[in-house]
Short mmCIF file of C-alpha atoms and ligand atoms in Angstrom, two decimals:
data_model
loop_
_atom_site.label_atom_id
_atom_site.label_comp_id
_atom_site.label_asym_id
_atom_site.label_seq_id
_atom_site.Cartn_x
_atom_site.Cartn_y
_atom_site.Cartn_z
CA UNK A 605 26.41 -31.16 -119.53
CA UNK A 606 22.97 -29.65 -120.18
CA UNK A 607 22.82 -30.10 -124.04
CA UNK A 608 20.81 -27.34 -125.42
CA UNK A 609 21.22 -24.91 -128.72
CA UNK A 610 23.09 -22.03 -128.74
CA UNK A 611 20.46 -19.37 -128.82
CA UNK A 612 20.28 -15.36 -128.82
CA UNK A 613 17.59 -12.86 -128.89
CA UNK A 614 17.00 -9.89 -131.21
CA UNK A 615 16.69 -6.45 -129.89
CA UNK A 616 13.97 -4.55 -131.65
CA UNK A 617 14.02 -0.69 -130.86
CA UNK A 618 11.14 1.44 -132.06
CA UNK A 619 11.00 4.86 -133.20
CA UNK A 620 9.71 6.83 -136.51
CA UNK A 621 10.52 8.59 -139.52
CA UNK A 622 9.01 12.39 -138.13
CA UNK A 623 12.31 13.13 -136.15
CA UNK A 624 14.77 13.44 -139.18
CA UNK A 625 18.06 11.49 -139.45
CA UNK A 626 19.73 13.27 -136.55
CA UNK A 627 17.05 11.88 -134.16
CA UNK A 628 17.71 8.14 -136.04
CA UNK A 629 20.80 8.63 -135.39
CA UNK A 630 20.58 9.24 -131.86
CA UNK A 631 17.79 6.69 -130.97
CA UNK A 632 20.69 4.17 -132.69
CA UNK A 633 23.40 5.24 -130.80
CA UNK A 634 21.06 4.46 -127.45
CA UNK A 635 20.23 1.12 -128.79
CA UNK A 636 23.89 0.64 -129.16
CA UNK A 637 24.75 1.53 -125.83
CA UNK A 638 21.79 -0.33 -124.34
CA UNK A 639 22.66 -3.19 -126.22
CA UNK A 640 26.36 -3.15 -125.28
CA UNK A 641 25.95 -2.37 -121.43
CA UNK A 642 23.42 -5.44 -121.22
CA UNK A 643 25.55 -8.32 -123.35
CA UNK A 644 28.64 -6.93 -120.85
CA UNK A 645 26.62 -7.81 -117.37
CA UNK A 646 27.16 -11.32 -116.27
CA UNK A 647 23.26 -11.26 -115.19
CA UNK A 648 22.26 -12.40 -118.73
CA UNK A 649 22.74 -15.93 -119.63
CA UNK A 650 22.07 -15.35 -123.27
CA UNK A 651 23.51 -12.38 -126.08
CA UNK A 652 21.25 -9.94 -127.38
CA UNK A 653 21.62 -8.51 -131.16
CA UNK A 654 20.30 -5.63 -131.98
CA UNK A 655 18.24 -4.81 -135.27
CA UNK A 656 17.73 -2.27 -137.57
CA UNK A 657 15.88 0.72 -135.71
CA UNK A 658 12.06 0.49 -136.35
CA UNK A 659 11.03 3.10 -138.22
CA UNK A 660 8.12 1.49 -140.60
CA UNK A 661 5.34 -1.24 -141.25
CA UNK A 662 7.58 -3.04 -143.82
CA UNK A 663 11.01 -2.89 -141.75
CA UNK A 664 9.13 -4.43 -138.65
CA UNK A 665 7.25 -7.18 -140.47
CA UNK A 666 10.38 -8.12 -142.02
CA UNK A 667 12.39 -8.27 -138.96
CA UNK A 668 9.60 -10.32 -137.18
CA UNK A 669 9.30 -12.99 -140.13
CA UNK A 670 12.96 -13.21 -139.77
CA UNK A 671 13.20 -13.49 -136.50
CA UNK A 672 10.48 -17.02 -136.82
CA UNK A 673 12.59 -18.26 -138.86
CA UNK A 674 15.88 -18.30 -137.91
CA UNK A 675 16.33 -21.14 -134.99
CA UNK A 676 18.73 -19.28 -133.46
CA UNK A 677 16.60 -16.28 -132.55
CA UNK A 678 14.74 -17.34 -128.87
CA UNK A 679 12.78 -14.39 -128.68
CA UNK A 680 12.63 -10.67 -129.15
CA UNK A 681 13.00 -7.78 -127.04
CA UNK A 682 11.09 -4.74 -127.94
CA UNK A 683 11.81 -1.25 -126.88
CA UNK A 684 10.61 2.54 -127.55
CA UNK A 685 12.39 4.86 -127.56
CA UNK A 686 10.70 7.55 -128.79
CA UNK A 687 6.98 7.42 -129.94
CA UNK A 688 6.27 4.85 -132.42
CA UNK A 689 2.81 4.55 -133.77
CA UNK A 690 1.08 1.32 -133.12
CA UNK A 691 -0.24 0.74 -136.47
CA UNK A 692 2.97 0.14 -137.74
CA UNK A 693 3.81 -2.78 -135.76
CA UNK A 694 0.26 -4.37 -136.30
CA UNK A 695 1.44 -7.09 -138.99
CA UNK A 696 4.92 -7.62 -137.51
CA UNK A 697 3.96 -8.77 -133.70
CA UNK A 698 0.51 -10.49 -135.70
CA UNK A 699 3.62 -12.67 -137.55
CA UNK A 700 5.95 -13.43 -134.50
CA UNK A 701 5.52 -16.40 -133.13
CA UNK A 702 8.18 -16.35 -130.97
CA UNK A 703 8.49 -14.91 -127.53
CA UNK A 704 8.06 -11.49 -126.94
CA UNK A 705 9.80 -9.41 -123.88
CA UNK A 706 8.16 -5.52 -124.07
CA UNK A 707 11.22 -3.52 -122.24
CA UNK A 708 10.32 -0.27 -121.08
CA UNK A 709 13.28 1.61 -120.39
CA UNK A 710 14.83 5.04 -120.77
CA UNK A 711 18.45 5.50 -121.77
CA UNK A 712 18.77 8.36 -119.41
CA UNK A 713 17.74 7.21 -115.53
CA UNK A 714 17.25 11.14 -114.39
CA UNK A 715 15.56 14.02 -116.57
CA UNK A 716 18.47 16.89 -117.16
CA UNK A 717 16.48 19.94 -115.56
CA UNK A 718 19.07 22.03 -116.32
CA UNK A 719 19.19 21.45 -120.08
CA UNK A 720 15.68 20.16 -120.98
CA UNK A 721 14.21 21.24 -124.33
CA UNK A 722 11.35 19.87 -126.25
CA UNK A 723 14.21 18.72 -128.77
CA UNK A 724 15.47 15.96 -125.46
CA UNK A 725 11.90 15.15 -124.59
CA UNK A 726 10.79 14.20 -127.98
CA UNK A 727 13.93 12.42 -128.09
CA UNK A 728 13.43 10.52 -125.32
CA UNK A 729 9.77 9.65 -124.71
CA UNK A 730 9.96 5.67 -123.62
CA UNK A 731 7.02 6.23 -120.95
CA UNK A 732 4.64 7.80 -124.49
CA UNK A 733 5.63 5.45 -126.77
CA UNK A 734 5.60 2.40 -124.65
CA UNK A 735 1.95 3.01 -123.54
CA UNK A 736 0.59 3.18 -127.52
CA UNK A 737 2.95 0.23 -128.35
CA UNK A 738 1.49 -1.53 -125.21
CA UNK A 739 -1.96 -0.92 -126.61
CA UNK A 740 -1.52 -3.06 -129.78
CA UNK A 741 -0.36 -5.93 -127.72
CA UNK A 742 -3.00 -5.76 -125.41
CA UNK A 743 -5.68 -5.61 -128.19
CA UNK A 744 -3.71 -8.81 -130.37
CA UNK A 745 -4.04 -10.56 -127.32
CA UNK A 746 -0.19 -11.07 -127.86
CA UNK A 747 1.40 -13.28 -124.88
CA UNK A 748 4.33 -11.19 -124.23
CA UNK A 749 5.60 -10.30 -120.85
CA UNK A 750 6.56 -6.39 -120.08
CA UNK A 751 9.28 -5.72 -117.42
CA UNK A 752 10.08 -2.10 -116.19
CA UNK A 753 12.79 -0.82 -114.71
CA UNK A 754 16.40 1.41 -115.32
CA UNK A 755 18.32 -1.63 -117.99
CA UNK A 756 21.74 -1.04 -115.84
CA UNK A 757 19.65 -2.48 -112.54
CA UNK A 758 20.67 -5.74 -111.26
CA UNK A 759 17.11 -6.29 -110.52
CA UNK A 760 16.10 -5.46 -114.31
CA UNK A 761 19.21 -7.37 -115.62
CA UNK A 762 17.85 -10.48 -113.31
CA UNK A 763 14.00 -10.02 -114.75
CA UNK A 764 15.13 -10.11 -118.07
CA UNK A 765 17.53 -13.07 -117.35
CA UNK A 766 14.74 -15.35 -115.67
CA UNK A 767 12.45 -14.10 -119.03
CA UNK A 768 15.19 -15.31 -121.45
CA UNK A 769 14.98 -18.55 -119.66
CA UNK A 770 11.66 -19.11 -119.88
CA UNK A 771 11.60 -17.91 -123.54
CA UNK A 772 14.09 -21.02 -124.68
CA UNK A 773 12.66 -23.58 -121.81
CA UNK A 774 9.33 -22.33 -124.59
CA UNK A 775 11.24 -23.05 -127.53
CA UNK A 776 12.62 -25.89 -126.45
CA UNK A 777 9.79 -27.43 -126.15
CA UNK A 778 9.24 -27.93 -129.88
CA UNK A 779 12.59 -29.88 -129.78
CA UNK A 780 11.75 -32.23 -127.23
CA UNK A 781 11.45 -35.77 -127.95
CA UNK A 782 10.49 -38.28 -124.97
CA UNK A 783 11.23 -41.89 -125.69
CA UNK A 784 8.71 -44.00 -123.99
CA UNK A 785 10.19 -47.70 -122.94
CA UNK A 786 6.94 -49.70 -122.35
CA UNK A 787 3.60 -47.78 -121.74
CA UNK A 788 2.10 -46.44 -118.85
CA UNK A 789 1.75 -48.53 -115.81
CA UNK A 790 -1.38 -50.19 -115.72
CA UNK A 791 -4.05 -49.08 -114.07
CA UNK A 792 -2.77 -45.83 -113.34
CA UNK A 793 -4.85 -42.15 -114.23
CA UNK A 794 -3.03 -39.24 -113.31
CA UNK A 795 -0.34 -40.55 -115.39
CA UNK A 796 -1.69 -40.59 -118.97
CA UNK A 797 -2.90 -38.40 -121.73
CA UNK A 798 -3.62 -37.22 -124.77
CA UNK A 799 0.26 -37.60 -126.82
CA UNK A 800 -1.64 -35.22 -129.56
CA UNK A 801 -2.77 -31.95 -127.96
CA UNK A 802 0.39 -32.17 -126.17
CA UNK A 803 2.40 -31.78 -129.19
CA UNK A 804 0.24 -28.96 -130.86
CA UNK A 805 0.10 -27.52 -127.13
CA UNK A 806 3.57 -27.68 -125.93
CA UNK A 807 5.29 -29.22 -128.82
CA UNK A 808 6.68 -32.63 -127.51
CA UNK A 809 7.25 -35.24 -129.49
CA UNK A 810 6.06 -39.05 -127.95
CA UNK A 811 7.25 -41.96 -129.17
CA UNK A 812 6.89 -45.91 -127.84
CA UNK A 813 9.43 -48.51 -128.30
CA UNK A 814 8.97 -51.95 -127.25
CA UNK A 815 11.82 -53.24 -123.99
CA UNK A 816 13.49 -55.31 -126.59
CA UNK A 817 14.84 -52.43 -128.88
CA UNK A 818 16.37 -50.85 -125.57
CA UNK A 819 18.07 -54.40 -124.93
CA UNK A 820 19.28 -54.57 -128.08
CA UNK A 821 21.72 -51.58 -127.55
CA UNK A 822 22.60 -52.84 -124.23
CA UNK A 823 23.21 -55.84 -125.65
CA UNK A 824 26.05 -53.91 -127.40
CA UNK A 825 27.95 -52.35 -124.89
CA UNK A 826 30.97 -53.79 -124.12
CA UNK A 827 32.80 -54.46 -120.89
CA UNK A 828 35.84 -52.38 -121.10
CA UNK A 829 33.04 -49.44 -121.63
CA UNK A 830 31.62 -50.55 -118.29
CA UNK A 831 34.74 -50.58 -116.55
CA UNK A 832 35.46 -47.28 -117.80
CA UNK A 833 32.07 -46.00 -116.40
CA UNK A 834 32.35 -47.68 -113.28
CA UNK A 835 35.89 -46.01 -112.69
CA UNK A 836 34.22 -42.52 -112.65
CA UNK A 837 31.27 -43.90 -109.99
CA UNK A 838 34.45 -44.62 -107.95
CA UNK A 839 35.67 -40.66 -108.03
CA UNK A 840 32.52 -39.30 -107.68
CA UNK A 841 30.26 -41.35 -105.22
CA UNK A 842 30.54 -43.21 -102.00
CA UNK A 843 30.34 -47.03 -102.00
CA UNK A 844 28.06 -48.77 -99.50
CA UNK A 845 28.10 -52.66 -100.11
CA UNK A 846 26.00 -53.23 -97.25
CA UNK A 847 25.49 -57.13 -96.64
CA UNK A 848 26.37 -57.72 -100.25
CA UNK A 849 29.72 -59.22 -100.59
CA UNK A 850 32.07 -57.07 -103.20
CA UNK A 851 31.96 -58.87 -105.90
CA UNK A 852 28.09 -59.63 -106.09
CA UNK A 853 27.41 -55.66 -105.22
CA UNK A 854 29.96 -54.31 -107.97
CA UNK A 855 28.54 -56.75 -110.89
CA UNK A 856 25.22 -55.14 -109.55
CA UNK A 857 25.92 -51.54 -110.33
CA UNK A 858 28.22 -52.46 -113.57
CA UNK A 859 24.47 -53.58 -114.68
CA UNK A 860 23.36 -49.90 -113.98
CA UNK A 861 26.87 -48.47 -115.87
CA UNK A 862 25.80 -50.60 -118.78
CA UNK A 863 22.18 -49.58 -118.41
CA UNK A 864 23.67 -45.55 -118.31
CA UNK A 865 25.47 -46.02 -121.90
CA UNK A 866 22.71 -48.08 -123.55
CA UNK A 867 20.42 -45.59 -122.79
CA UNK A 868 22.98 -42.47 -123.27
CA UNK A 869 23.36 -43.99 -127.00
CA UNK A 870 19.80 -44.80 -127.54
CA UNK A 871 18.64 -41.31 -126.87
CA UNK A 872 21.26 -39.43 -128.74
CA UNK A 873 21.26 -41.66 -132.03
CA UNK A 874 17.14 -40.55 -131.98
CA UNK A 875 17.23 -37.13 -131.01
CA UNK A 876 15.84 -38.11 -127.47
CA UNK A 877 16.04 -35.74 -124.83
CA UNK A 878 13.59 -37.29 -122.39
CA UNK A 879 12.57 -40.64 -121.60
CA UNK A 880 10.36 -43.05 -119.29
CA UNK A 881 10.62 -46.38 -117.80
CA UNK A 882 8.33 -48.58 -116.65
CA UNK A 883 8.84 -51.85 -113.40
CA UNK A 884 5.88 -53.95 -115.66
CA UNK A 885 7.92 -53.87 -118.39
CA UNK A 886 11.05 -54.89 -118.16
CA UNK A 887 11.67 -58.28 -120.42
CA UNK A 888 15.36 -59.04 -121.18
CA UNK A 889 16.47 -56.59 -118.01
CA UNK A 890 18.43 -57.73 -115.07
CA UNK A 891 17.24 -54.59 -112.92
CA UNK A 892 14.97 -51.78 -113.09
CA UNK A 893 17.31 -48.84 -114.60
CA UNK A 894 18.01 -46.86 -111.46
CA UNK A 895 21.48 -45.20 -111.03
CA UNK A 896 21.27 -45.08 -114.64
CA UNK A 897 18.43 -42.94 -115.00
CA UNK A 898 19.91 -41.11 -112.16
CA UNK A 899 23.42 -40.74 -114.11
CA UNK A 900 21.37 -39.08 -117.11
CA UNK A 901 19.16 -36.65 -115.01
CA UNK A 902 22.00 -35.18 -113.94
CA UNK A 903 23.49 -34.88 -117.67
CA UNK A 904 19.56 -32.85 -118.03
CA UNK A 905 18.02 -35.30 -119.57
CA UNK A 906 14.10 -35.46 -119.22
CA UNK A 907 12.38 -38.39 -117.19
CA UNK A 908 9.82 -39.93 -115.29
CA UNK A 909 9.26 -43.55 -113.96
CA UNK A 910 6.04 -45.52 -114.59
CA UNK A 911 5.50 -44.47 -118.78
CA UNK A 912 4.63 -40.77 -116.86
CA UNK A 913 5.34 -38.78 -120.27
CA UNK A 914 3.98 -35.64 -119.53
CA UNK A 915 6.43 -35.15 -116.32
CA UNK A 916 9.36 -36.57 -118.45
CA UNK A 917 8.72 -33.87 -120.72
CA UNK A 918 7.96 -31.45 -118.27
CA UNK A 919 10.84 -32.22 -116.46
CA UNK A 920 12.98 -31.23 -119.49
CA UNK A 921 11.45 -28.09 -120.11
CA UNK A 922 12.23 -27.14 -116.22
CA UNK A 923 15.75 -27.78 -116.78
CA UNK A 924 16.54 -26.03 -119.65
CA UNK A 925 14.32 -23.46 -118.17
CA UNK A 926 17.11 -23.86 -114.63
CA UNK A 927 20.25 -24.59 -116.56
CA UNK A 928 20.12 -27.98 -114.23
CA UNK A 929 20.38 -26.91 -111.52
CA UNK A 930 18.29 -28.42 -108.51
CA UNK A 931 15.40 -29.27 -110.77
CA UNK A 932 14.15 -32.65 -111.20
CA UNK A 933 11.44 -35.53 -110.81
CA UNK A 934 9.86 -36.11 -107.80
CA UNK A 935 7.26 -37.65 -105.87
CA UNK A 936 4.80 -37.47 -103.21
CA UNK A 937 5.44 -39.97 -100.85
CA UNK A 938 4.15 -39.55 -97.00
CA UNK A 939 2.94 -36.70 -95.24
CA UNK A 940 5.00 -35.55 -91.52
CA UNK A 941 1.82 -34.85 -89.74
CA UNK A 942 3.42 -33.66 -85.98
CA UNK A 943 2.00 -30.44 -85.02
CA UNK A 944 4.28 -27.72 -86.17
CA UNK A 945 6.34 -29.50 -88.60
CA UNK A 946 3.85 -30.49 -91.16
CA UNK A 947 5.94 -31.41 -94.30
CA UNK A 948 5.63 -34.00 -97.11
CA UNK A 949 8.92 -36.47 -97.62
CA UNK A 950 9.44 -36.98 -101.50
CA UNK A 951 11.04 -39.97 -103.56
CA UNK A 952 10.72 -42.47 -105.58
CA UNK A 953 11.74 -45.86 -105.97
CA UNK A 954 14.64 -45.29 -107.31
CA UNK A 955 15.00 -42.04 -109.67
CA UNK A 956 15.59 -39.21 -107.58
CA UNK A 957 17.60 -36.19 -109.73
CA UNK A 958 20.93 -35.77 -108.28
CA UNK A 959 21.12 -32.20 -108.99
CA UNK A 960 19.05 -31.64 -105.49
CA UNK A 961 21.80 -33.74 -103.91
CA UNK A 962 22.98 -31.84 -100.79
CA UNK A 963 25.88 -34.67 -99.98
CA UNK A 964 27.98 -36.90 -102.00
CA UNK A 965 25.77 -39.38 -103.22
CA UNK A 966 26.02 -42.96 -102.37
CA UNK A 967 25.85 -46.30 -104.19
CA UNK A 968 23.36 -48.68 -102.33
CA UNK A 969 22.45 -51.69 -104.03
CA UNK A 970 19.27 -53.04 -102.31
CA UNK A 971 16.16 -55.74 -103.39
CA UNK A 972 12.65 -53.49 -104.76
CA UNK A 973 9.79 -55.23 -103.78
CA UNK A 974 8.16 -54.56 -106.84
CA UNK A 975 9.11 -55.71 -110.24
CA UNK A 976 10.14 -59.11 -109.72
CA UNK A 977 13.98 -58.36 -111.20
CA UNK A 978 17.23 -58.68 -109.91
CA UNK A 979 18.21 -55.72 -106.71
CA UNK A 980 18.96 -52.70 -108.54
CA UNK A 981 21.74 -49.99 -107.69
CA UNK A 982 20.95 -46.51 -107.24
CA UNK A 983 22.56 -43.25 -105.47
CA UNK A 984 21.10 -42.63 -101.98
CA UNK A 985 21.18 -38.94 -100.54
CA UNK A 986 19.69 -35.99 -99.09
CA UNK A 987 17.97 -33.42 -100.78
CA UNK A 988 19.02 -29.65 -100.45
CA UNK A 989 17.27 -26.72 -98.84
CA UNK A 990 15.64 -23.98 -100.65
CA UNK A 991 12.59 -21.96 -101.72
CA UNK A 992 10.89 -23.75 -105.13
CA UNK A 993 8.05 -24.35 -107.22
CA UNK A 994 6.60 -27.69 -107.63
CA UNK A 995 4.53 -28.46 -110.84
CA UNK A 996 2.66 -31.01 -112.42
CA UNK A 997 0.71 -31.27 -115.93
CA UNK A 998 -2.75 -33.24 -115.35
CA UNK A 999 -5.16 -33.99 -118.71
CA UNK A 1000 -8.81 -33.66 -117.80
CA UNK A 1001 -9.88 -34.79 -121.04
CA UNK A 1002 -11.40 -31.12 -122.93
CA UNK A 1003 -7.88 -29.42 -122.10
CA UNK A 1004 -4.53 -29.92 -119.97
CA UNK A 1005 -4.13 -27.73 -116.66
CA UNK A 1006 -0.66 -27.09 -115.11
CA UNK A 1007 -0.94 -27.21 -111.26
CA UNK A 1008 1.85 -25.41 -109.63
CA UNK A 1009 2.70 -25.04 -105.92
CA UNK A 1010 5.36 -22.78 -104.15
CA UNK A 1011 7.40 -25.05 -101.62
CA UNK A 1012 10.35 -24.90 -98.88
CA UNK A 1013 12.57 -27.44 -99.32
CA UNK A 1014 14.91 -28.17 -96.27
CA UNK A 1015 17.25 -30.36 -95.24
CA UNK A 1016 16.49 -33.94 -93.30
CA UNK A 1017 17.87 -33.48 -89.14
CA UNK A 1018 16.69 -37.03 -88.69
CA UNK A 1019 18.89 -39.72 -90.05
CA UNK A 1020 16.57 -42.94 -91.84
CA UNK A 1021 19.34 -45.52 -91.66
CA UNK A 1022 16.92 -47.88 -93.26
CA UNK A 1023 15.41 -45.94 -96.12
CA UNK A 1024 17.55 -47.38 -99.35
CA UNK A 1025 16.51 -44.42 -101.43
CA UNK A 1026 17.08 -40.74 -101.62
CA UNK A 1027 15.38 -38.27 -99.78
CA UNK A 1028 13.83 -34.47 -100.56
CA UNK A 1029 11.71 -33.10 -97.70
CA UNK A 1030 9.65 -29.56 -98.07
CA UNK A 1031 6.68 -27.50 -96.46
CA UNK A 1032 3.99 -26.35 -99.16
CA UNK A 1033 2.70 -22.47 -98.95
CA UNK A 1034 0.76 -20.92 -97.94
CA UNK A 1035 0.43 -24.01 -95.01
CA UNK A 1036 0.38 -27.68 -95.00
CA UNK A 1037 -3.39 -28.07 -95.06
CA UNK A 1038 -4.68 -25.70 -97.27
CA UNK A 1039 -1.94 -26.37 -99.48
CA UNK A 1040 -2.29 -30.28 -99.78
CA UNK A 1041 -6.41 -29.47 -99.81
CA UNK A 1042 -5.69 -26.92 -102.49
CA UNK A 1043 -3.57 -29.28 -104.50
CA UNK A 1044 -5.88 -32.50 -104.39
CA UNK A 1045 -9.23 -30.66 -105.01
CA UNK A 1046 -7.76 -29.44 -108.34
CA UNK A 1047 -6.64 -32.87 -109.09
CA UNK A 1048 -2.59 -32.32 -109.01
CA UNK A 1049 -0.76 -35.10 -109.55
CA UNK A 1050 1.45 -36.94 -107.49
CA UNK A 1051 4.37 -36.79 -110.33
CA UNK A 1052 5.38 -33.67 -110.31
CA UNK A 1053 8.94 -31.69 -111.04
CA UNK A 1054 10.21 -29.52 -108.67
CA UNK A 1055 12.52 -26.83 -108.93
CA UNK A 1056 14.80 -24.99 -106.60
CA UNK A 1057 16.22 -22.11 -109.02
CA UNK A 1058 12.95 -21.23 -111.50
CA UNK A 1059 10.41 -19.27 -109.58
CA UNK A 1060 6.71 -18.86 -109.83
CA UNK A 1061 6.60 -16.06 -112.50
CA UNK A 1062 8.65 -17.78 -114.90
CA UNK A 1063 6.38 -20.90 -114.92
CA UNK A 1064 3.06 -18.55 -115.10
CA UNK A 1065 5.13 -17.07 -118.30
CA UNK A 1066 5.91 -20.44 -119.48
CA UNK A 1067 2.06 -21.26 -119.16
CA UNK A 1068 0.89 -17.99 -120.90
CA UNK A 1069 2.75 -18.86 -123.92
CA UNK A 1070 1.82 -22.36 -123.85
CA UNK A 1071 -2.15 -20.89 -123.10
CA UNK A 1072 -2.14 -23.81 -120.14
CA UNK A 1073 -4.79 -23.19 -117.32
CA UNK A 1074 -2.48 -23.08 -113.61
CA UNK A 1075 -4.26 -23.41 -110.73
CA UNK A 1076 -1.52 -21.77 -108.80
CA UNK A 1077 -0.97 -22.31 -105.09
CA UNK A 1078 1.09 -19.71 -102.53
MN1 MN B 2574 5.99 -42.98 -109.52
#
């Protein structure tokens, strides 16, 4: 289970007091039915409440200021539906600081010819009071995102869904709190930064703890709880003992089961929804934590393997952003150079996200040459197909820049009988060459998080509202 606040997002509908009530009452009515017909499609994944109607400088600033503060609110959806003047909404959208959506909509999709008065078109005037409400935005430099479109389209319904997404992925990110066991791997760039700027950036909390306050906890956990554990593994994965007799394989991955709770417990009791490992640091451990941090990317935790914070973070954001679905760590590993077929195989040592899982997952247990610890257990798969985005936050010292690359994931035709680790394989866009060129010259990390269900316009929102630079690749 993804574990996320419930959320909602308030529907503010514009209009003035020249009409008279009978116009009011009208406009409301629309809102209503707006309101009603969009919380009944099963395109949106979150409710939307609709506020008073907008009618002057003191009802909009209040519902703004409201709308900061209540943590339930994820954002606010604007609409006009008949001309509003700008100058009214001046101190309210100055105020919001949460995400704004700009609808423009009509309640009507086709003008009544027949029965047209001036009465019906000052009634209904979305297309002249969107463009002077659009002005104010423009000129606050406000980072909201305007859709268009008839609100009873699927396609509409589907642009405001991926928006709503992106809008609590954005306000998540003030809740997320990465737990850091041991620092950064030594030696390593790409993988550090400044913990500051990234929480008045993006919001993230960073914290360190030594190895030995992880241990502690595992030190805990007792065996009936690993037996339990170990029971589900059984239902849900495949077992491959390879040349490990039974015995020594299972008391292998029971060290991952009781690696899985410490960890679960650690997180929770702080708050923790993301978290790092590191090999060089690993005093008191048996194994490097592999099916276990496998286990909890799947839950939606947040991670990344060598201290990497910012992708553990990232990683987080992404799958709130993809409800958890086919979104997770990953790694650039080695390039498939034949003519024709130019792809790049991803990995890592141990922690690849089982939500990209196209089979049922095995249980290898297998030696890492790295480390110097005991042969760690971890699930062994193949990755699924599918158009995605890959992305990766790199500091460069005066400011962060998000690098993000479209990709086509697909399925592995070749069997690797000897690789003990799972597998994602994809093509980068526009080609292999410029793409790769494209990504090292702007200094993209080879961390990254990839995901199979957000697309390229929801991270570019994500980014606007964050004020990241993207060097975007398609
Ligand atoms: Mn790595």
């Amino acid at each position: 289970m993804l574990k996320n606040t419930e959320k909602e997002f308030w529907f503010v509908v514009g209009s003035q007091d020249l009409y008279g009530d009978e116009a009011l009452k009208q406009v409301k009515q629309n809102a209503e039915k707006i309101t009603a017909s969009l919380n009944e499609t099963e395109n949106l994944p979150y409710s939307i409440k609709l506020q008073d109607i907008a009618v002057s400088a003191a009802s909009i600033t209040k519902v703004m200021k409201e709308a900061n503060y209540n943590d339930k609110v994820a954002g606010v959806i604007t609409w006009m539906h008949t001309f509003s003047p700008a100058k009214l909404w001046i101190r309210g959208t100055q105020l919001l600081h949460k995400p704004l959506l700009h609808l423009s909509t009509q309640v009507n999709q086709a003008i009544p010819w027949d029965t047209i008065d001036m009465d019906y078109m000052n009634l209904h005037q979305s297309a002249h009071g969107d463009r002077e409400y659009g002005y104010i935005n423009a000129r606050l430099k406000k980072h909201n995102k305007v859709l268009v479109g008839y609100y009873e389209d699927e396609k509409i319904q589907k642009q405001i869904a991926a928006w709503m997404d992106t809008a609590v992925a954005y306000e998540e990110g003030f809740n997320i709190k990465v737990a850091r066991f041991g620092d950064n791997m030594r030696d390593v760039a790409v993988t550090d930064g400044d913990k500051i700027e990234a929480q008045i950036q993006l919001g993230w909390t960073v914290d360190y703890f030594g190895i030995g306050d992880l241990v502690e906890v595992i030190n805990q956990v007792t065996d009936e709880e690993v037996d339990t554990l170990f029971d589900q593994y059984k239902e849900l994965y495949d077992f491959d003992y390879g040349n490990y007799e039974k015995e020594n394989w299972e008391s292998a991955v029971k060290v991952q089961a009781r690696y899985e709770i410490a960890l679960k417990n650690f997180l929770d009791a702080g708050g923790y929804t993301a978290f790092t490992t590191n090999f060089q640091d690993l005093h008191g451990m048996q194994q490097l934590p592999g099916l276990a941090v496998q286990r909890l990317m799947a839950e939606g935790y947040g991670f990344a393997g060598e201290g990497d914070w910012k992708t553990a973070a990232l990683s987080r954001q992404l799958k709130v952003m993809s409800h958890n679905q086919n979104t997770g760590f990953m790694e650039d590993y080695t390039y498939e150079l034949t003519p024709g077929q130019e792809a790049i195989l991803q990995s890592h040592m141990l922690e690849v996200d089982p939500t990209l899982a196209n089979n049922k997952p095995k249980i290898v247990v297998n030696p890492l040459s790295i480390g110097d610890r005991q042969d760690p257990a971890r699930l062994v798969f193949d990755g699924k197909a599918g158009d995605g985005v890959v992305v990766s936050l790199a500091d460069f010292g005066t400011h962060f820049k998000l690098l993000v690359n479209e990709v086509e994931a697909f399925e592995p035709t070749t069997k690797a009988p000897k690789l003990p680790v799972a597998r994602v394989l994809w093509k980068v866009k526009p080609n292999f060459h410029d793409g790769v060129k494209a990504w090292i010259e702007a200094g993209g990390g080879h961390h990254t998080v990839v995901s199979l269900n957000v697309n390229t316009d929801q991270i570019l929102t994500w980014a606007k509202l964050t004020g990241l630079e993207v060097t975007l690749i398609k």
